[in-house]
Coordinates of C-alpha atoms in Angstrom, one line a residue:
M1477 CA 170.3 109.8 107.7
K1478 CA 167.6 107.0 107.2
L1479 CA 165.7 105.9 104.1
I1480 CA 162.3 104.3 104.9
V1481 CA 161.1 102.0 102.2
P1482 CA 157.5 100.3 102.7
M1483 CA 157.5 97.4 100.6
A1484 CA 155.1 94.8 102.2
G1485 CA 152.6 94.9 99.4
R1486 CA 151.8 91.8 97.2
G1487 CA 152.0 93.6 93.9
T1488 CA 148.9 91.8 92.7
R1489 CA 148.9 94.0 89.6
V1490 CA 152.2 92.7 88.2
R1491 CA 151.3 89.0 88.9
P1492 CA 152.6 86.5 88.1
H1493 CA 155.9 87.9 88.3
S1494 CA 155.3 89.3 92.0
H1495 CA 154.5 85.7 93.1
V1496 CA 158.2 85.0 93.9
T1497 CA 159.9 88.4 93.6
P1498 CA 158.3 91.5 95.3
K1499 CA 157.6 94.2 92.8
P1500 CA 160.4 96.6 94.3
L1501 CA 162.9 93.9 93.5
L1502 CA 161.9 93.5 89.8
K1503 CA 164.7 94.6 87.4
V1504 CA 164.3 97.6 85.0
R1505 CA 167.3 97.6 82.8
G1506 CA 169.7 95.5 84.9
R1507 CA 168.8 97.3 88.2
S1508 CA 165.9 96.7 90.7
I1509 CA 163.5 99.4 91.3
V1510 CA 164.6 99.5 95.1
E1511 CA 168.3 99.6 94.1
R1512 CA 167.7 102.6 91.8
I1513 CA 165.8 104.4 94.8
V1514 CA 168.6 103.6 97.2
D1515 CA 171.1 105.2 94.5
T1516 CA 169.1 108.1 93.6
F1517 CA 168.7 109.3 97.3
S1518 CA 172.5 108.5 98.0
R1519 CA 173.1 110.9 95.4
V1520 CA 170.9 113.9 96.1
L1521 CA 170.5 114.1 99.7
P1522 CA 173.1 116.3 101.7
A1523 CA 174.5 113.0 103.3
P1524 CA 173.9 109.5 102.1
P1525 CA 171.6 107.2 104.0
D1526 CA 173.2 105.4 107.1
D1527 CA 170.4 103.0 107.4
G1528 CA 168.0 101.4 105.0
V1529 CA 164.7 100.5 106.7
F1530 CA 162.8 98.0 104.5
V1531 CA 159.2 97.3 105.8
L1532 CA 158.3 93.6 104.5
G1533 CA 155.3 91.6 104.5
P1534 CA 155.2 88.7 106.8
D1535 CA 155.9 85.8 104.3
F1536 CA 159.0 87.4 102.7
G1537 CA 161.6 84.7 103.0
T1538 CA 165.4 85.0 103.5
E1539 CA 166.3 85.2 99.9
I1540 CA 164.6 88.7 99.8
R1541 CA 166.5 89.9 102.9
D1542 CA 169.8 88.7 101.4
Q1543 CA 169.2 90.7 98.2
L1544 CA 168.4 93.7 100.4
T1545 CA 171.1 93.2 102.7
A1546 CA 173.8 92.6 99.7
L1547 CA 172.5 95.7 98.2
C1548 CA 173.1 97.9 101.2
D1549 CA 176.5 96.2 102.1
E1550 CA 177.7 97.5 98.8
R1551 CA 176.9 101.1 99.5
G1552 CA 177.8 101.0 103.3
I1553 CA 174.2 101.2 104.6
T1554 CA 172.8 99.3 107.5
P1555 CA 169.7 97.3 106.7
H1556 CA 166.8 96.5 108.9
F1557 CA 163.6 94.6 108.2
P1558 CA 160.6 95.5 110.2
V1559 CA 157.5 93.5 109.2
Q1560 CA 154.0 94.8 108.6
E1561 CA 151.8 91.7 109.6
E1562 CA 148.7 93.2 108.3
A1563 CA 147.8 95.5 105.3
L1564 CA 146.2 98.4 106.9
G1565 CA 147.4 101.1 104.6
T1566 CA 150.3 103.4 104.0
A1567 CA 150.3 105.0 107.4
H1568 CA 150.3 101.7 109.1
A1569 CA 153.0 100.4 106.7
V1570 CA 155.4 103.4 107.6
G1571 CA 154.4 103.1 111.2
C1572 CA 155.8 99.6 111.2
A1573 CA 159.1 101.1 111.0
G1574 CA 158.8 101.8 114.7
E1575 CA 162.0 102.4 116.6
H1576 CA 163.6 103.4 113.3
L1577 CA 161.3 106.6 113.0
Q1578 CA 163.9 109.2 114.7
G1579 CA 166.1 111.5 113.2
E1580 CA 166.4 112.8 109.8
G1581 CA 165.2 110.8 107.0
V1582 CA 163.4 110.0 103.7
V1583 CA 160.2 107.9 103.2
V1584 CA 159.6 106.5 99.7
F1585 CA 157.0 104.0 98.4
A1586 CA 158.8 101.7 96.0
D1587 CA 156.2 101.3 93.2
T1588 CA 157.5 104.1 91.0
L1589 CA 160.6 105.3 89.6
F1590 CA 161.5 109.0 89.5
G1591 CA 164.4 111.4 88.1
L1592 CA 166.2 113.9 90.4
S1593 CA 168.7 116.1 89.1
G1594 CA 170.0 118.2 91.9
E1595 CA 170.7 118.0 95.6
V1596 CA 167.7 118.1 97.7
T1597 CA 167.7 120.3 101.0
L1598 CA 165.0 121.1 103.7
G1599 CA 166.0 124.6 104.0
D1600 CA 163.6 126.1 106.6
A1601 CA 161.0 123.6 106.0
D1602 CA 160.2 120.5 108.3
V1603 CA 159.0 118.1 105.4
V1604 CA 159.5 118.2 101.7
A1605 CA 156.8 116.6 99.8
F1606 CA 157.8 115.6 96.3
V1607 CA 154.9 116.4 93.7
R1608 CA 154.2 116.1 90.1
E1609 CA 151.4 117.8 88.1
V1610 CA 148.8 115.4 86.7
D1611 CA 145.6 115.9 84.6
D1612 CA 143.5 114.1 87.1
P1613 CA 144.3 114.8 90.6
R1614 CA 141.2 112.6 91.9
R1615 CA 143.3 109.7 91.6
F1616 CA 146.3 110.9 94.2
G1617 CA 146.7 112.5 97.3
I1618 CA 147.4 116.4 96.5
A1619 CA 149.2 119.3 98.0
V1620 CA 147.5 122.6 98.4
R1621 CA 149.9 125.4 98.4
D1622 CA 150.0 129.2 99.3
G1623 CA 153.3 130.4 97.3
E1624 CA 156.0 128.1 98.3
E1625 CA 154.4 127.0 101.6
V1626 CA 151.9 123.9 101.6
T1627 CA 148.9 124.6 103.6
E1628 CA 146.7 121.5 103.4
L1629 CA 147.5 117.7 102.1
I1630 CA 144.3 115.9 100.8
E1631 CA 144.0 112.2 100.0
K1632 CA 142.2 111.5 96.8
P1633 CA 139.7 114.7 96.6
D1634 CA 136.2 114.5 95.0
D1635 CA 136.6 118.2 94.0
P1636 CA 140.5 118.9 94.0
V1637 CA 141.7 122.4 94.2
S1638 CA 145.3 121.5 93.1
N1639 CA 146.7 119.4 90.4
E1640 CA 150.0 118.7 92.3
A1641 CA 150.1 115.1 93.0
L1642 CA 151.9 113.4 95.9
I1643 CA 154.0 111.0 94.5
G1644 CA 154.8 109.0 97.7
I1645 CA 158.2 110.7 98.6
Y1646 CA 158.7 112.8 101.8
Y1647 CA 162.2 114.3 103.2
L1648 CA 161.6 114.9 106.9
R1649 CA 163.6 116.7 109.5
E1650 CA 162.4 114.7 112.3
L1651 CA 160.9 111.2 111.4
A1652 CA 159.7 111.1 115.1
D1653 CA 157.2 114.0 114.3
L1654 CA 155.9 111.8 111.3
K1655 CA 155.4 108.8 113.9
A1656 CA 153.3 111.0 116.1
G1657 CA 151.1 111.9 113.1
I1658 CA 150.7 108.1 112.4
D1659 CA 149.9 107.4 116.0
H1660 CA 147.3 110.0 115.9
V1661 CA 145.7 108.8 112.8
I1662 CA 145.6 105.2 114.2
E1663 CA 144.6 105.9 117.8
S1664 CA 141.9 108.1 116.4
D1665 CA 140.8 105.5 114.0
M1666 CA 141.0 108.0 111.1
K1667 CA 140.5 105.5 108.1
G1668 CA 140.2 106.7 104.5
A1669 CA 137.2 105.8 102.1
D1670 CA 139.2 102.4 101.6
G1671 CA 139.1 101.5 105.1
E1672 CA 142.7 102.0 105.5
Y1673 CA 145.0 104.5 107.4
Q1674 CA 146.5 107.0 104.9
L1675 CA 150.0 108.6 105.3
T1676 CA 148.7 111.6 103.7
D1677 CA 146.3 112.2 106.7
A1678 CA 149.2 111.5 109.2
L1679 CA 151.2 114.3 107.4
D1680 CA 148.3 116.6 107.1
H1681 CA 148.1 116.2 111.0
R1682 CA 151.6 117.3 111.3
L1683 CA 150.9 120.3 109.0
Q1684 CA 148.0 121.4 111.1
E1685 CA 150.1 121.2 114.1
G1686 CA 152.5 123.7 112.8
D1687 CA 155.2 122.0 110.8
V1688 CA 156.4 123.9 107.8
F1689 CA 156.1 121.9 104.7
T1690 CA 157.2 122.6 101.3
T1691 CA 157.4 120.8 97.8
A1692 CA 160.0 119.7 95.2
G1693 CA 159.2 118.4 91.8
V1694 CA 160.8 115.5 90.0
D1695 CA 162.4 115.3 86.5
A1696 CA 160.4 112.2 85.7
W1697 CA 157.8 110.0 87.4
M1698 CA 157.4 106.5 85.9
D1699 CA 154.9 103.9 87.2
C1700 CA 155.9 100.3 87.7
G1701 CA 152.8 99.2 89.2
T1702 CA 151.0 97.4 86.2
I1703 CA 152.3 95.1 83.6
P1704 CA 151.8 97.8 80.8
A1705 CA 153.2 100.4 83.1
L1706 CA 156.3 98.4 83.7
L1707 CA 156.7 97.7 79.9
E1708 CA 156.3 101.8 79.2
T1709 CA 158.7 102.6 82.0
T1710 CA 161.3 100.2 80.8
G1711 CA 161.1 101.6 77.4
R1712 CA 161.6 105.2 78.9
V1713 CA 164.5 104.2 81.0
L1714 CA 166.3 102.6 78.0
E1715 CA 165.9 105.6 76.1
R1716 CA 167.3 107.6 79.1
E1717 CA 170.1 105.3 79.8
S1718 CA 172.1 104.6 76.8
G1719 CA 175.6 103.4 78.3
D1720 CA 176.7 99.9 78.8
A1721 CA 173.9 98.6 77.0
R1722 CA 175.6 95.3 75.4
Q1723 CA 177.1 93.4 78.4
G1724 CA 176.1 89.8 76.9
T1725 CA 176.8 88.0 73.7
V1726 CA 175.2 89.0 70.4
E1727 CA 175.8 86.7 67.3
D1728 CA 174.2 86.9 63.8
S1729 CA 171.5 89.2 65.1
V1730 CA 170.0 92.7 64.4
I1731 CA 169.6 95.1 67.2
H1732 CA 167.3 98.1 66.8
D1733 CA 168.0 100.4 69.9
P1734 CA 167.4 101.0 72.6
V1735 CA 168.0 97.6 73.7
Y1736 CA 169.7 96.4 77.0
I1737 CA 171.4 92.8 77.2
G1738 CA 172.5 92.1 80.7
P1739 CA 175.6 90.1 81.8
G1740 CA 175.8 86.6 80.6
A1741 CA 172.7 87.0 78.5
T1742 CA 172.9 85.7 74.6
V1743 CA 171.1 86.9 71.6
E1744 CA 171.5 84.6 68.5
N1745 CA 170.0 84.7 65.1
A1746 CA 167.4 87.3 66.3
V1747 CA 166.1 90.5 65.8
V1748 CA 165.6 92.6 69.0
G1749 CA 164.4 95.9 69.6
P1750 CA 163.4 98.6 70.1
H1751 CA 162.5 99.0 73.7
V1752 CA 163.7 95.4 74.9
S1753 CA 165.4 94.7 78.3
I1754 CA 167.0 91.1 78.2
E1755 CA 168.1 90.6 81.8
E1756 CA 171.1 88.8 83.3
G1757 CA 171.6 85.3 82.0
A1758 CA 168.6 85.3 79.6
T1759 CA 168.6 83.9 76.0
V1760 CA 166.7 85.0 72.8
S1761 CA 167.5 82.9 69.9
D1762 CA 165.8 82.5 66.5
A1763 CA 163.3 85.0 67.5
V1764 CA 162.0 88.6 66.8
V1765 CA 161.2 90.4 70.2
R1766 CA 160.1 94.1 70.4
D1767 CA 158.8 96.2 73.3
S1768 CA 159.3 93.6 75.9
I1769 CA 161.2 92.2 78.9
V1770 CA 162.9 89.0 79.3
F1771 CA 163.7 88.5 83.0
A1772 CA 166.9 86.9 84.4
G1773 CA 167.5 83.3 83.1
G1774 CA 164.3 83.5 80.8
T1775 CA 164.3 82.0 77.2
V1776 CA 162.9 83.0 74.2
E1777 CA 163.2 80.6 71.1
N1778 CA 161.6 80.4 67.7
A1779 CA 158.9 83.1 68.6
V1780 CA 157.7 86.4 67.4
L1781 CA 156.9 88.6 70.6
A1782 CA 155.7 92.1 71.2
D1783 CA 154.5 93.8 74.4
S1784 CA 155.6 90.7 76.4
V1785 CA 157.0 90.0 79.7
I1786 CA 158.8 86.7 80.3
G1787 CA 159.7 85.8 84.0
R1788 CA 162.6 84.5 85.5
H1789 CA 163.7 81.0 84.1
A1790 CA 160.6 80.9 81.9
A1791 CA 160.9 79.4 78.6
V1792 CA 158.9 80.5 75.6
D1793 CA 159.1 78.5 72.3
L1794 CA 156.9 78.7 69.0
R1795 CA 154.2 81.2 70.3
P1796 CA 153.6 84.2 67.9
E1797 CA 151.6 86.5 70.1
S1798 CA 151.7 88.5 73.2
L1799 CA 152.7 86.5 76.4
N1800 CA 152.7 87.2 80.2
V1801 CA 154.5 84.2 81.6
G1802 CA 155.3 83.9 85.3
D1803 CA 158.4 83.0 87.0
H1804 CA 159.7 79.2 86.5
S1805 CA 156.8 78.7 83.8
Q1806 CA 157.4 77.0 80.4
V1807 CA 155.3 77.4 77.1
N1808 CA 155.8 75.0 74.5
V1809 CA 153.8 75.0 71.3
E1810 CA 153.7 72.2 68.7
L1811 CA 153.0 73.5 65.1
R1812 CA 151.1 71.0 62.8
S1813 CA 150.1 71.6 59.3

């Protein structure tokens, strides 16, 4: 069983927090997006993944590989790190997994979180495409079904005939068949409206070749692709996961749940919450913070913050307004009468 995770994108919509940390490695309530994905599929597949194939960008350093290796080692998974040298679309990104595209596996794009409650099986299908009903299907790839069987996959249709959006998760009986579809799309130069090779087109080629597709729903689908979405998703996860929320130190403070305080984090003389995630080693003191994220090692002092994201090792002092401070940044304000 293989888990294929394309994560070479630059995460431009969550900058500056993705300058140093790829978006899939950003923490949501103490656990990175990609860690949550790995654990979900280890739980719901008929067999846990043996191989984790993480498609990285060409400038991703050893620290990123080390984090992913540690994540896999803890779970008995063998990590692999193929590289997508040039961003040419979702089909191209998956195709960069190359020799690893064989055997049974799951392809999942690491820019959303999702909830799966029960075991997922292929049954009589070759592919299970995970879907979610949406109000505006024109923004997504969609699955068109006849009963339980999928008859067509369409990327961002102008006139959608279905509201079942493809959410970027596919369980495949044989990954080599997907590779054949990707090869067909690239060799035929089948670029989408954005000038890129789309995985939806590669999958639709396999569908037209006779592969049997079905769909499966998810309990929740939460976007992490923008700063507002990351904040909203963190709030939803805080509400869903109430256990083990106080791992740091809280002194002389008022906590309005849901709030997560990570290992080694400190909250002193503060009012925190609701919907605040204070990650490992962060500090909040003499401050009021709500609906915000303080990433690992960040510091908030003498401030009133809402709807804010404080990057790793960033420092905020005396700034009573919304902030979006990148990794290793510092904000100091002198108040004068």
